[in-house]
């Protein structure tokens, strides 16, 4: 019911948003169909796309704030696209989906949802700093390619502009699963950029935070910088 004025108030609001989303997931999970993999470990099953709504996310001062809230709260696995409902269209679309399903589809395809980008979230764990995934991004328009390695514990953003399309080859290391049939299995997906770009979240699933408050604050601050929430 209030708009944050100070940075501390904003961080408190987003901490509450994370907890609300986690609580909603725990309630919803009871009715989800039984599945293997991430769901069996208490994680979300792979979902595509992921649409986010709500005033705290819609009025985020930077896209990175909203993206980090979703990554921390949902902890998605595999490959998914993040879209933000900036104009709070989802409640109306839900009501209209029964009598006017075609109109709902047309609104979804009209660009009313803002793309934050594509997220790659390998499930796995181990020693921090060890290699988690190797990626090769080939941009369709320019033909340029980018190759690199992401280590366990890192949150990496690869530049990929709004609407820019690329071919992404993902090679997870042993013990990491990105949804291609099991740990260590590689694959190729078509990815689309957004306000942030291509996000590689190799922080592990489930997220493990340091018990020491000072180290925890330092780590969360680093994640904010990495995803572009701070300048």
JSON list of C-alpha atoms in Angstrom, two decimals:
[
{"chain": "A", "resi": 1, "resn": "UNK", "atom": "CA", "xyz": [0.00, 0.00, 0.00]},
{"chain": "A", "resi": 2, "resn": "UNK", "atom": "CA", "xyz": [3.04, 2.31, 0.08]},
{"chain": "A", "resi": 3, "resn": "UNK", "atom": "CA", "xyz": [5.77, 3.31, -2.38]},
{"chain": "A", "resi": 4, "resn": "UNK", "atom": "CA", "xyz": [9.35, 2.85, -1.09]},
{"chain": "A", "resi": 5, "resn": "UNK", "atom": "CA", "xyz": [11.24, 6.15, -0.77]},
{"chain": "A", "resi": 6, "resn": "UNK", "atom": "CA", "xyz": [14.59, 5.07, 0.69]},
{"chain": "A", "resi": 7, "resn": "UNK", "atom": "CA", "xyz": [16.80, 2.19, -0.60]},
{"chain": "A", "resi": 8, "resn": "UNK", "atom": "CA", "xyz": [16.34, 0.36, 2.71]},
{"chain": "A", "resi": 9, "resn": "UNK", "atom": "CA", "xyz": [12.55, 0.44, 2.29]},
{"chain": "A", "resi": 10, "resn": "UNK", "atom": "CA", "xyz": [12.93, -0.92, -1.25]},
{"chain": "A", "resi": 11, "resn": "UNK", "atom": "CA", "xyz": [15.11, -3.81, -0.07]},
{"chain": "A", "resi": 12, "resn": "UNK", "atom": "CA", "xyz": [12.63, -4.66, 2.70]},
{"chain": "A", "resi": 13, "resn": "UNK", "atom": "CA", "xyz": [9.78, -4.69, 0.18]},
{"chain": "A", "resi": 14, "resn": "UNK", "atom": "CA", "xyz": [11.69, -7.04, -2.12]},
{"chain": "A", "resi": 15, "resn": "UNK", "atom": "CA", "xyz": [12.60, -9.30, 0.80]},
{"chain": "A", "resi": 16, "resn": "UNK", "atom": "CA", "xyz": [8.87, -9.55, 1.59]},
{"chain": "A", "resi": 17, "resn": "UNK", "atom": "CA", "xyz": [8.12, -10.18, -2.10]},
{"chain": "A", "resi": 18, "resn": "UNK", "atom": "CA", "xyz": [10.56, -13.09, -2.13]},
{"chain": "A", "resi": 19, "resn": "UNK", "atom": "CA", "xyz": [8.93, -14.61, 0.94]},
{"chain": "A", "resi": 20, "resn": "UNK", "atom": "CA", "xyz": [5.40, -14.17, -0.42]},
{"chain": "A", "resi": 21, "resn": "UNK", "atom": "CA", "xyz": [6.33, -15.90, -3.69]},
{"chain": "A", "resi": 22, "resn": "UNK", "atom": "CA", "xyz": [8.08, -18.75, -1.85]},
{"chain": "A", "resi": 23, "resn": "UNK", "atom": "CA", "xyz": [5.05, -19.23, 0.39]},
{"chain": "A", "resi": 24, "resn": "UNK", "atom": "CA", "xyz": [2.70, -19.24, -2.61]},
{"chain": "A", "resi": 25, "resn": "UNK", "atom": "CA", "xyz": [4.88, -21.87, -4.30]},
{"chain": "A", "resi": 26, "resn": "UNK", "atom": "CA", "xyz": [4.79, -24.14, -1.26]},
{"chain": "A", "resi": 27, "resn": "UNK", "atom": "CA", "xyz": [0.99, -23.96, -1.25]},
{"chain": "A", "resi": 28, "resn": "UNK", "atom": "CA", "xyz": [0.68, -24.52, -5.01]},
{"chain": "A", "resi": 29, "resn": "UNK", "atom": "CA", "xyz": [3.17, -27.40, -5.04]},
{"chain": "A", "resi": 30, "resn": "UNK", "atom": "CA", "xyz": [0.70, -29.63, -3.16]},
{"chain": "A", "resi": 31, "resn": "UNK", "atom": "CA", "xyz": [-1.56, -29.77, -6.23]},
{"chain": "A", "resi": 32, "resn": "UNK", "atom": "CA", "xyz": [1.16, -30.15, -8.84]},
{"chain": "A", "resi": 33, "resn": "UNK", "atom": "CA", "xyz": [1.43, -33.52, -10.61]},
{"chain": "A", "resi": 34, "resn": "UNK", "atom": "CA", "xyz": [4.13, -35.78, -9.26]},
{"chain": "A", "resi": 35, "resn": "UNK", "atom": "CA", "xyz": [7.31, -35.58, -11.33]},
{"chain": "A", "resi": 36, "resn": "UNK", "atom": "CA", "xyz": [10.95, -36.49, -11.23]},
{"chain": "A", "resi": 37, "resn": "UNK", "atom": "CA", "xyz": [13.96, -34.22, -11.10]},
{"chain": "A", "resi": 38, "resn": "UNK", "atom": "CA", "xyz": [13.81, -30.76, -9.59]},
{"chain": "A", "resi": 39, "resn": "UNK", "atom": "CA", "xyz": [10.27, -31.19, -8.27]},
{"chain": "A", "resi": 40, "resn": "UNK", "atom": "CA", "xyz": [11.31, -34.24, -6.26]},
{"chain": "A", "resi": 41, "resn": "UNK", "atom": "CA", "xyz": [14.01, -32.12, -4.61]},
{"chain": "A", "resi": 42, "resn": "UNK", "atom": "CA", "xyz": [11.51, -29.43, -3.58]},
{"chain": "A", "resi": 43, "resn": "UNK", "atom": "CA", "xyz": [12.31, -27.25, -6.60]},
{"chain": "A", "resi": 44, "resn": "UNK", "atom": "CA", "xyz": [10.14, -25.99, -9.41]},
{"chain": "A", "resi": 45, "resn": "UNK", "atom": "CA", "xyz": [9.78, -28.25, -12.42]},
{"chain": "A", "resi": 46, "resn": "UNK", "atom": "CA", "xyz": [10.96, -26.66, -15.67]},
{"chain": "A", "resi": 47, "resn": "UNK", "atom": "CA", "xyz": [8.47, -23.99, -16.80]},
{"chain": "A", "resi": 48, "resn": "UNK", "atom": "CA", "xyz": [8.39, -21.87, -19.95]},
{"chain": "A", "resi": 49, "resn": "UNK", "atom": "CA", "xyz": [7.62, -19.01, -20.05]},
{"chain": "A", "resi": 50, "resn": "UNK", "atom": "CA", "xyz": [7.50, -17.44, -16.59]},
{"chain": "A", "resi": 51, "resn": "UNK", "atom": "CA", "xyz": [5.18, -14.41, -16.35]},
{"chain": "A", "resi": 52, "resn": "UNK", "atom": "CA", "xyz": [5.53, -12.13, -13.33]},
{"chain": "A", "resi": 53, "resn": "UNK", "atom": "CA", "xyz": [2.98, -9.62, -12.14]},
{"chain": "A", "resi": 54, "resn": "UNK", "atom": "CA", "xyz": [2.50, -7.33, -9.15]},
{"chain": "A", "resi": 55, "resn": "UNK", "atom": "CA", "xyz": [3.18, -3.69, -8.30]},
{"chain": "A", "resi": 56, "resn": "UNK", "atom": "CA", "xyz": [6.57, -4.22, -6.54]},
{"chain": "A", "resi": 57, "resn": "UNK", "atom": "CA", "xyz": [7.97, -5.92, -9.65]},
{"chain": "A", "resi": 58, "resn": "UNK", "atom": "CA", "xyz": [6.24, -3.65, -12.18]},
{"chain": "A", "resi": 59, "resn": "UNK", "atom": "CA", "xyz": [7.64, -0.47, -10.60]},
{"chain": "A", "resi": 60, "resn": "UNK", "atom": "CA", "xyz": [11.16, -1.79, -10.05]},
{"chain": "A", "resi": 61, "resn": "UNK", "atom": "CA", "xyz": [13.69, 1.03, -10.54]},
{"chain": "A", "resi": 62, "resn": "UNK", "atom": "CA", "xyz": [15.78, -1.26, -12.76]},
{"chain": "A", "resi": 63, "resn": "UNK", "atom": "CA", "xyz": [14.96, -4.57, -14.49]},
{"chain": "A", "resi": 64, "resn": "UNK", "atom": "CA", "xyz": [17.70, -6.28, -12.47]},
{"chain": "A", "resi": 65, "resn": "UNK", "atom": "CA", "xyz": [15.77, -5.78, -9.23]},
{"chain": "A", "resi": 66, "resn": "UNK", "atom": "CA", "xyz": [12.73, -7.64, -10.57]},
{"chain": "A", "resi": 67, "resn": "UNK", "atom": "CA", "xyz": [14.83, -10.39, -12.15]},
{"chain": "A", "resi": 68, "resn": "UNK", "atom": "CA", "xyz": [16.78, -11.09, -8.97]},
{"chain": "A", "resi": 69, "resn": "UNK", "atom": "CA", "xyz": [13.58, -11.29, -6.91]},
{"chain": "A", "resi": 70, "resn": "UNK", "atom": "CA", "xyz": [12.22, -13.90, -9.33]},
{"chain": "A", "resi": 71, "resn": "UNK", "atom": "CA", "xyz": [15.45, -15.87, -9.45]},
{"chain": "A", "resi": 72, "resn": "UNK", "atom": "CA", "xyz": [15.77, -15.96, -5.65]},
{"chain": "A", "resi": 73, "resn": "UNK", "atom": "CA", "xyz": [12.10, -16.70, -4.97]},
{"chain": "A", "resi": 74, "resn": "UNK", "atom": "CA", "xyz": [11.28, -19.14, -7.78]},
{"chain": "A", "resi": 75, "resn": "UNK", "atom": "CA", "xyz": [14.73, -20.73, -8.20]},
{"chain": "A", "resi": 76, "resn": "UNK", "atom": "CA", "xyz": [13.84, -21.99, -11.68]},
{"chain": "A", "resi": 77, "resn": "UNK", "atom": "CA", "xyz": [15.72, -24.89, -13.24]},
{"chain": "A", "resi": 78, "resn": "UNK", "atom": "CA", "xyz": [16.61, -25.47, -16.88]},
{"chain": "A", "resi": 79, "resn": "UNK", "atom": "CA", "xyz": [15.96, -22.82, -19.52]},
{"chain": "A", "resi": 80, "resn": "UNK", "atom": "CA", "xyz": [13.11, -20.31, -19.20]},
{"chain": "A", "resi": 81, "resn": "UNK", "atom": "CA", "xyz": [12.06, -16.85, -20.37]},
{"chain": "A", "resi": 82, "resn": "UNK", "atom": "CA", "xyz": [11.13, -14.10, -17.91]},
{"chain": "A", "resi": 83, "resn": "UNK", "atom": "CA", "xyz": [8.33, -11.67, -18.81]},
{"chain": "A", "resi": 84, "resn": "UNK", "atom": "CA", "xyz": [7.14, -8.79, -16.65]},
{"chain": "A", "resi": 85, "resn": "UNK", "atom": "CA", "xyz": [3.49, -7.68, -16.56]},
{"chain": "A", "resi": 86, "resn": "UNK", "atom": "CA", "xyz": [4.13, -3.95, -16.18]},
{"chain": "A", "resi": 87, "resn": "UNK", "atom": "CA", "xyz": [0.49, -2.93, -16.73]},
{"chain": "A", "resi": 88, "resn": "UNK", "atom": "CA", "xyz": [-1.13, -5.56, -14.48]},
{"chain": "A", "resi": 89, "resn": "UNK", "atom": "CA", "xyz": [-2.93, -7.24, -17.38]},
{"chain": "A", "resi": 90, "resn": "UNK", "atom": "CA", "xyz": [-2.85, -10.78, -15.99]},
{"chain": "A", "resi": 91, "resn": "UNK", "atom": "CA", "xyz": [-5.91, -10.59, -13.70]},
{"chain": "A", "resi": 92, "resn": "UNK", "atom": "CA", "xyz": [-8.04, -9.28, -16.57]},
{"chain": "A", "resi": 93, "resn": "UNK", "atom": "CA", "xyz": [-6.65, -11.87, -18.97]},
{"chain": "A", "resi": 94, "resn": "UNK", "atom": "CA", "xyz": [-7.41, -14.64, -16.48]},
{"chain": "A", "resi": 95, "resn": "UNK", "atom": "CA", "xyz": [-11.03, -13.49, -16.26]},
{"chain": "A", "resi": 96, "resn": "UNK", "atom": "CA", "xyz": [-11.32, -13.21, -20.04]},
{"chain": "A", "resi": 97, "resn": "UNK", "atom": "CA", "xyz": [-9.61, -16.51, -20.86]},
{"chain": "A", "resi": 98, "resn": "UNK", "atom": "CA", "xyz": [-12.85, -18.47, -20.48]},
{"chain": "A", "resi": 99, "resn": "UNK", "atom": "CA", "xyz": [-15.31, -16.48, -22.63]},
{"chain": "A", "resi": 100, "resn": "UNK", "atom": "CA", "xyz": [-12.67, -14.89, -24.91]},
{"chain": "A", "resi": 101, "resn": "UNK", "atom": "CA", "xyz": [-9.68, -17.23, -25.19]},
{"chain": "A", "resi": 102, "resn": "UNK", "atom": "CA", "xyz": [-8.59, -15.85, -28.56]},
{"chain": "A", "resi": 103, "resn": "UNK", "atom": "CA", "xyz": [-8.52, -12.28, -27.25]},
{"chain": "A", "resi": 104, "resn": "UNK", "atom": "CA", "xyz": [-6.30, -13.41, -24.39]},
{"chain": "A", "resi": 105, "resn": "UNK", "atom": "CA", "xyz": [-3.83, -15.01, -26.81]},
{"chain": "A", "resi": 106, "resn": "UNK", "atom": "CA", "xyz": [-3.79, -11.87, -28.95]},
{"chain": "A", "resi": 107, "resn": "UNK", "atom": "CA", "xyz": [-2.96, -9.69, -25.93]},
{"chain": "A", "resi": 108, "resn": "UNK", "atom": "CA", "xyz": [-0.18, -12.06, -24.88]},
{"chain": "A", "resi": 109, "resn": "UNK", "atom": "CA", "xyz": [1.34, -11.78, -28.36]},
{"chain": "A", "resi": 110, "resn": "UNK", "atom": "CA", "xyz": [0.87, -8.01, -28.65]},
{"chain": "A", "resi": 111, "resn": "UNK", "atom": "CA", "xyz": [3.95, -7.03, -26.67]},
{"chain": "A", "resi": 112, "resn": "UNK", "atom": "CA", "xyz": [2.07, -6.00, -23.54]},
{"chain": "A", "resi": 113, "resn": "UNK", "atom": "CA", "xyz": [4.52, -8.02, -21.46]},
{"chain": "A", "resi": 114, "resn": "UNK", "atom": "CA", "xyz": [8.10, -6.77, -21.14]},
{"chain": "A", "resi": 115, "resn": "UNK", "atom": "CA", "xyz": [10.81, -9.35, -21.74]},
{"chain": "A", "resi": 116, "resn": "UNK", "atom": "CA", "xyz": [13.55, -9.45, -19.12]},
{"chain": "A", "resi": 117, "resn": "UNK", "atom": "CA", "xyz": [15.46, -12.09, -21.09]},
{"chain": "A", "resi": 118, "resn": "UNK", "atom": "CA", "xyz": [16.26, -15.79, -21.09]},
{"chain": "A", "resi": 119, "resn": "UNK", "atom": "CA", "xyz": [17.50, -17.56, -17.96]},
{"chain": "A", "resi": 120, "resn": "UNK", "atom": "CA", "xyz": [19.67, -20.69, -17.84]},
{"chain": "A", "resi": 121, "resn": "UNK", "atom": "CA", "xyz": [19.64, -22.28, -14.39]},
{"chain": "A", "resi": 122, "resn": "UNK", "atom": "CA", "xyz": [21.67, -25.48, -13.98]},
{"chain": "A", "resi": 123, "resn": "UNK", "atom": "CA", "xyz": [20.60, -27.65, -11.07]},
{"chain": "A", "resi": 124, "resn": "UNK", "atom": "CA", "xyz": [23.47, -29.12, -9.11]},
{"chain": "A", "resi": 125, "resn": "UNK", "atom": "CA", "xyz": [26.03, -28.36, -6.47]},
{"chain": "A", "resi": 126, "resn": "UNK", "atom": "CA", "xyz": [29.53, -29.05, -5.23]},
{"chain": "A", "resi": 127, "resn": "UNK", "atom": "CA", "xyz": [32.59, -26.97, -4.58]},
{"chain": "A", "resi": 128, "resn": "UNK", "atom": "CA", "xyz": [32.19, -23.28, -5.30]},
{"chain": "A", "resi": 129, "resn": "UNK", "atom": "CA", "xyz": [34.34, -22.09, -8.15]},
{"chain": "A", "resi": 130, "resn": "UNK", "atom": "CA", "xyz": [34.39, -25.34, -10.06]},
{"chain": "A", "resi": 131, "resn": "UNK", "atom": "CA", "xyz": [33.17, -25.22, -13.70]},
{"chain": "A", "resi": 132, "resn": "UNK", "atom": "CA", "xyz": [29.38, -25.57, -14.01]},
{"chain": "A", "resi": 133, "resn": "UNK", "atom": "CA", "xyz": [28.51, -24.93, -17.67]},
{"chain": "A", "resi": 134, "resn": "UNK", "atom": "CA", "xyz": [30.14, -23.91, -20.92]},
{"chain": "A", "resi": 135, "resn": "UNK", "atom": "CA", "xyz": [28.09, -21.82, -23.33]},
{"chain": "A", "resi": 136, "resn": "UNK", "atom": "CA", "xyz": [28.35, -20.81, -26.97]},
{"chain": "A", "resi": 137, "resn": "UNK", "atom": "CA", "xyz": [26.04, -18.00, -28.08]},
{"chain": "A", "resi": 138, "resn": "UNK", "atom": "CA", "xyz": [25.68, -17.38, -31.83]},
{"chain": "A", "resi": 139, "resn": "UNK", "atom": "CA", "xyz": [23.72, -14.24, -32.70]},
{"chain": "A", "resi": 140, "resn": "UNK", "atom": "CA", "xyz": [21.40, -14.76, -35.67]},
{"chain": "A", "resi": 141, "resn": "UNK", "atom": "CA", "xyz": [21.47, -11.21, -37.04]},
{"chain": "A", "resi": 142, "resn": "UNK", "atom": "CA", "xyz": [25.14, -10.29, -36.81]},
{"chain": "A", "resi": 143, "resn": "UNK", "atom": "CA", "xyz": [26.60, -13.78, -36.94]},
{"chain": "A", "resi": 144, "resn": "UNK", "atom": "CA", "xyz": [28.83, -12.93, -34.00]},
{"chain": "A", "resi": 145, "resn": "UNK", "atom": "CA", "xyz": [29.55, -15.63, -31.43]},
{"chain": "A", "resi": 146, "resn": "UNK", "atom": "CA", "xyz": [30.56, -15.61, -27.79]},
{"chain": "A", "resi": 147, "resn": "UNK", "atom": "CA", "xyz": [31.93, -18.57, -25.87]},
{"chain": "A", "resi": 148, "resn": "UNK", "atom": "CA", "xyz": [32.71, -18.89, -22.20]},
{"chain": "A", "resi": 149, "resn": "UNK", "atom": "CA", "xyz": [32.65, -20.86, -18.98]},
{"chain": "A", "resi": 150, "resn": "UNK", "atom": "CA", "xyz": [30.47, -20.16, -15.94]},
{"chain": "A", "resi": 151, "resn": "UNK", "atom": "CA", "xyz": [31.55, -21.48, -12.57]},
{"chain": "A", "resi": 152, "resn": "UNK", "atom": "CA", "xyz": [29.42, -22.76, -9.72]},
{"chain": "A", "resi": 153, "resn": "UNK", "atom": "CA", "xyz": [28.33, -19.86, -7.53]},
{"chain": "A", "resi": 154, "resn": "UNK", "atom": "CA", "xyz": [28.37, -17.26, -10.30]},
{"chain": "A", "resi": 155, "resn": "UNK", "atom": "CA", "xyz": [25.52, -15.12, -11.64]},
{"chain": "A", "resi": 156, "resn": "UNK", "atom": "CA", "xyz": [26.49, -13.97, -15.14]},
{"chain": "A", "resi": 157, "resn": "UNK", "atom": "CA", "xyz": [24.71, -11.68, -17.61]},
{"chain": "A", "resi": 158, "resn": "UNK", "atom": "CA", "xyz": [25.55, -12.04, -21.31]},
{"chain": "A", "resi": 159, "resn": "UNK", "atom": "CA", "xyz": [24.54, -9.03, -23.46]},
{"chain": "A", "resi": 160, "resn": "UNK", "atom": "CA", "xyz": [21.63, -9.90, -25.76]},
{"chain": "A", "resi": 161, "resn": "UNK", "atom": "CA", "xyz": [19.47, -6.94, -26.80]},
{"chain": "A", "resi": 162, "resn": "UNK", "atom": "CA", "xyz": [15.69, -6.61, -26.66]},
{"chain": "A", "resi": 163, "resn": "UNK", "atom": "CA", "xyz": [14.24, -8.93, -29.31]},
{"chain": "A", "resi": 164, "resn": "UNK", "atom": "CA", "xyz": [17.68, -10.15, -30.42]},
{"chain": "A", "resi": 165, "resn": "UNK", "atom": "CA", "xyz": [17.71, -13.85, -31.23]},
{"chain": "A", "resi": 166, "resn": "UNK", "atom": "CA", "xyz": [20.55, -16.27, -30.71]},
{"chain": "A", "resi": 167, "resn": "UNK", "atom": "CA", "xyz": [21.42, -19.95, -30.87]},
{"chain": "A", "resi": 168, "resn": "UNK", "atom": "CA", "xyz": [22.71, -21.09, -27.50]},
{"chain": "A", "resi": 169, "resn": "UNK", "atom": "CA", "xyz": [24.71, -24.28, -27.02]},
{"chain": "A", "resi": 170, "resn": "UNK", "atom": "CA", "xyz": [24.87, -25.34, -23.36]},
{"chain": "A", "resi": 171, "resn": "UNK", "atom": "CA", "xyz": [27.34, -27.96, -22.14]},
{"chain": "A", "resi": 172, "resn": "UNK", "atom": "CA", "xyz": [26.87, -28.63, -18.42]},
{"chain": "A", "resi": 173, "resn": "UNK", "atom": "CA", "xyz": [29.68, -30.22, -16.48]},
{"chain": "A", "resi": 174, "resn": "UNK", "atom": "CA", "xyz": [29.29, -33.52, -14.71]},
{"chain": "A", "resi": 175, "resn": "UNK", "atom": "CA", "xyz": [26.72, -33.24, -11.91]},
{"chain": "A", "resi": 176, "resn": "UNK", "atom": "CA", "xyz": [24.84, -30.28, -13.41]},
{"chain": "A", "resi": 177, "resn": "UNK", "atom": "CA", "xyz": [21.49, -30.60, -15.18]},
{"chain": "A", "resi": 178, "resn": "UNK", "atom": "CA", "xyz": [19.96, -27.97, -17.48]},
{"chain": "A", "resi": 179, "resn": "UNK", "atom": "CA", "xyz": [16.98, -30.02, -18.62]},
{"chain": "A", "resi": 180, "resn": "UNK", "atom": "CA", "xyz": [18.39, -31.90, -21.60]},
{"chain": "A", "resi": 181, "resn": "UNK", "atom": "CA", "xyz": [17.75, -35.37, -20.22]},
{"chain": "A", "resi": 182, "resn": "UNK", "atom": "CA", "xyz": [20.00, -35.60, -17.18]},
{"chain": "A", "resi": 183, "resn": "UNK", "atom": "CA", "xyz": [23.18, -34.31, -15.52]},
{"chain": "A", "resi": 184, "resn": "UNK", "atom": "CA", "xyz": [25.99, -33.58, -17.95]},
{"chain": "A", "resi": 185, "resn": "UNK", "atom": "CA", "xyz": [23.73, -33.72, -21.03]},
{"chain": "A", "resi": 186, "resn": "UNK", "atom": "CA", "xyz": [24.32, -30.90, -23.54]},
{"chain": "A", "resi": 187, "resn": "UNK", "atom": "CA", "xyz": [21.82, -29.28, -25.87]},
{"chain": "A", "resi": 188, "resn": "UNK", "atom": "CA", "xyz": [20.99, -26.34, -28.12]},
{"chain": "A", "resi": 189, "resn": "UNK", "atom": "CA", "xyz": [18.13, -23.85, -27.63]},
{"chain": "A", "resi": 190, "resn": "UNK", "atom": "CA", "xyz": [16.91, -20.70, -29.36]},
{"chain": "A", "resi": 191, "resn": "UNK", "atom": "CA", "xyz": [17.08, -17.74, -26.98]},
{"chain": "A", "resi": 192, "resn": "UNK", "atom": "CA", "xyz": [15.65, -14.22, -27.18]},
{"chain": "A", "resi": 193, "resn": "UNK", "atom": "CA", "xyz": [17.14, -11.19, -25.45]},
{"chain": "A", "resi": 194, "resn": "UNK", "atom": "CA", "xyz": [15.38, -8.70, -23.23]},
{"chain": "A", "resi": 195, "resn": "UNK", "atom": "CA", "xyz": [15.87, -5.75, -20.92]},
{"chain": "A", "resi": 196, "resn": "UNK", "atom": "CA", "xyz": [18.66, -7.63, -19.13]},
{"chain": "A", "resi": 197, "resn": "UNK", "atom": "CA", "xyz": [19.85, -10.14, -21.73]},
{"chain": "A", "resi": 198, "resn": "UNK", "atom": "CA", "xyz": [20.88, -13.75, -21.25]},
{"chain": "A", "resi": 199, "resn": "UNK", "atom": "CA", "xyz": [21.22, -14.69, -17.58]},
{"chain": "A", "resi": 200, "resn": "UNK", "atom": "CA", "xyz": [23.27, -17.69, -16.46]},
{"chain": "A", "resi": 201, "resn": "UNK", "atom": "CA", "xyz": [22.36, -18.46, -12.85]},
{"chain": "A", "resi": 202, "resn": "UNK", "atom": "CA", "xyz": [24.91, -21.00, -11.67]},
{"chain": "A", "resi": 203, "resn": "UNK", "atom": "CA", "xyz": [24.41, -20.30, -7.96]},
{"chain": "A", "resi": 204, "resn": "UNK", "atom": "CA", "xyz": [23.06, -23.82, -7.44]},
{"chain": "A", "resi": 205, "resn": "UNK", "atom": "CA", "xyz": [19.69, -25.26, -6.50]},
{"chain": "A", "resi": 206, "resn": "UNK", "atom": "CA", "xyz": [18.50, -24.83, -3.85]},
{"chain": "A", "resi": 207, "resn": "UNK", "atom": "CA", "xyz": [20.25, -21.54, -3.07]},
{"chain": "A", "resi": 208, "resn": "UNK", "atom": "CA", "xyz": [22.63, -21.67, -0.12]},
{"chain": "A", "resi": 209, "resn": "UNK", "atom": "CA", "xyz": [23.29, -18.41, 1.74]},
{"chain": "A", "resi": 210, "resn": "UNK", "atom": "CA", "xyz": [26.19, -17.86, 4.19]},
{"chain": "A", "resi": 211, "resn": "UNK", "atom": "CA", "xyz": [25.16, -18.03, 7.84]},
{"chain": "A", "resi": 212, "resn": "UNK", "atom": "CA", "xyz": [27.40, -15.07, 8.67]},
{"chain": "A", "resi": 213, "resn": "UNK", "atom": "CA", "xyz": [25.36, -11.83, 8.24]},
{"chain": "A", "resi": 214, "resn": "UNK", "atom": "CA", "xyz": [28.30, -9.79, 6.93]},
{"chain": "A", "resi": 215, "resn": "UNK", "atom": "CA", "xyz": [29.22, -12.38, 4.29]},
{"chain": "A", "resi": 216, "resn": "UNK", "atom": "CA", "xyz": [25.55, -12.77, 3.37]},
{"chain": "A", "resi": 217, "resn": "UNK", "atom": "CA", "xyz": [25.15, -9.02, 2.81]},
{"chain": "A", "resi": 218, "resn": "UNK", "atom": "CA", "xyz": [28.33, -8.91, 0.75]},
{"chain": "A", "resi": 219, "resn": "UNK", "atom": "CA", "xyz": [27.20, -11.80, -1.44]},
{"chain": "A", "resi": 220, "resn": "UNK", "atom": "CA", "xyz": [23.71, -10.38, -2.05]},
{"chain": "A", "resi": 221, "resn": "UNK", "atom": "CA", "xyz": [25.24, -7.00, -2.89]},
{"chain": "A", "resi": 222, "resn": "UNK", "atom": "CA", "xyz": [27.52, -8.71, -5.44]},
{"chain": "A", "resi": 223, "resn": "UNK", "atom": "CA", "xyz": [24.54, -10.45, -7.05]},
{"chain": "A", "resi": 224, "resn": "UNK", "atom": "CA", "xyz": [22.78, -7.10, -7.37]},
{"chain": "A", "resi": 225, "resn": "UNK", "atom": "CA", "xyz": [25.81, -5.66, -9.15]},
{"chain": "A", "resi": 226, "resn": "UNK", "atom": "CA", "xyz": [26.18, -8.72, -11.40]},
{"chain": "A", "resi": 227, "resn": "UNK", "atom": "CA", "xyz": [22.58, -8.57, -12.66]},
{"chain": "A", "resi": 228, "resn": "UNK", "atom": "CA", "xyz": [22.56, -4.81, -13.15]},
{"chain": "A", "resi": 229, "resn": "UNK", "atom": "CA", "xyz": [20.35, -3.85, -10.22]},
{"chain": "A", "resi": 230, "resn": "UNK", "atom": "CA", "xyz": [22.92, -1.32, -9.02]},
{"chain": "A", "resi": 231, "resn": "UNK", "atom": "CA", "xyz": [25.02, 1.23, -10.87]}
]
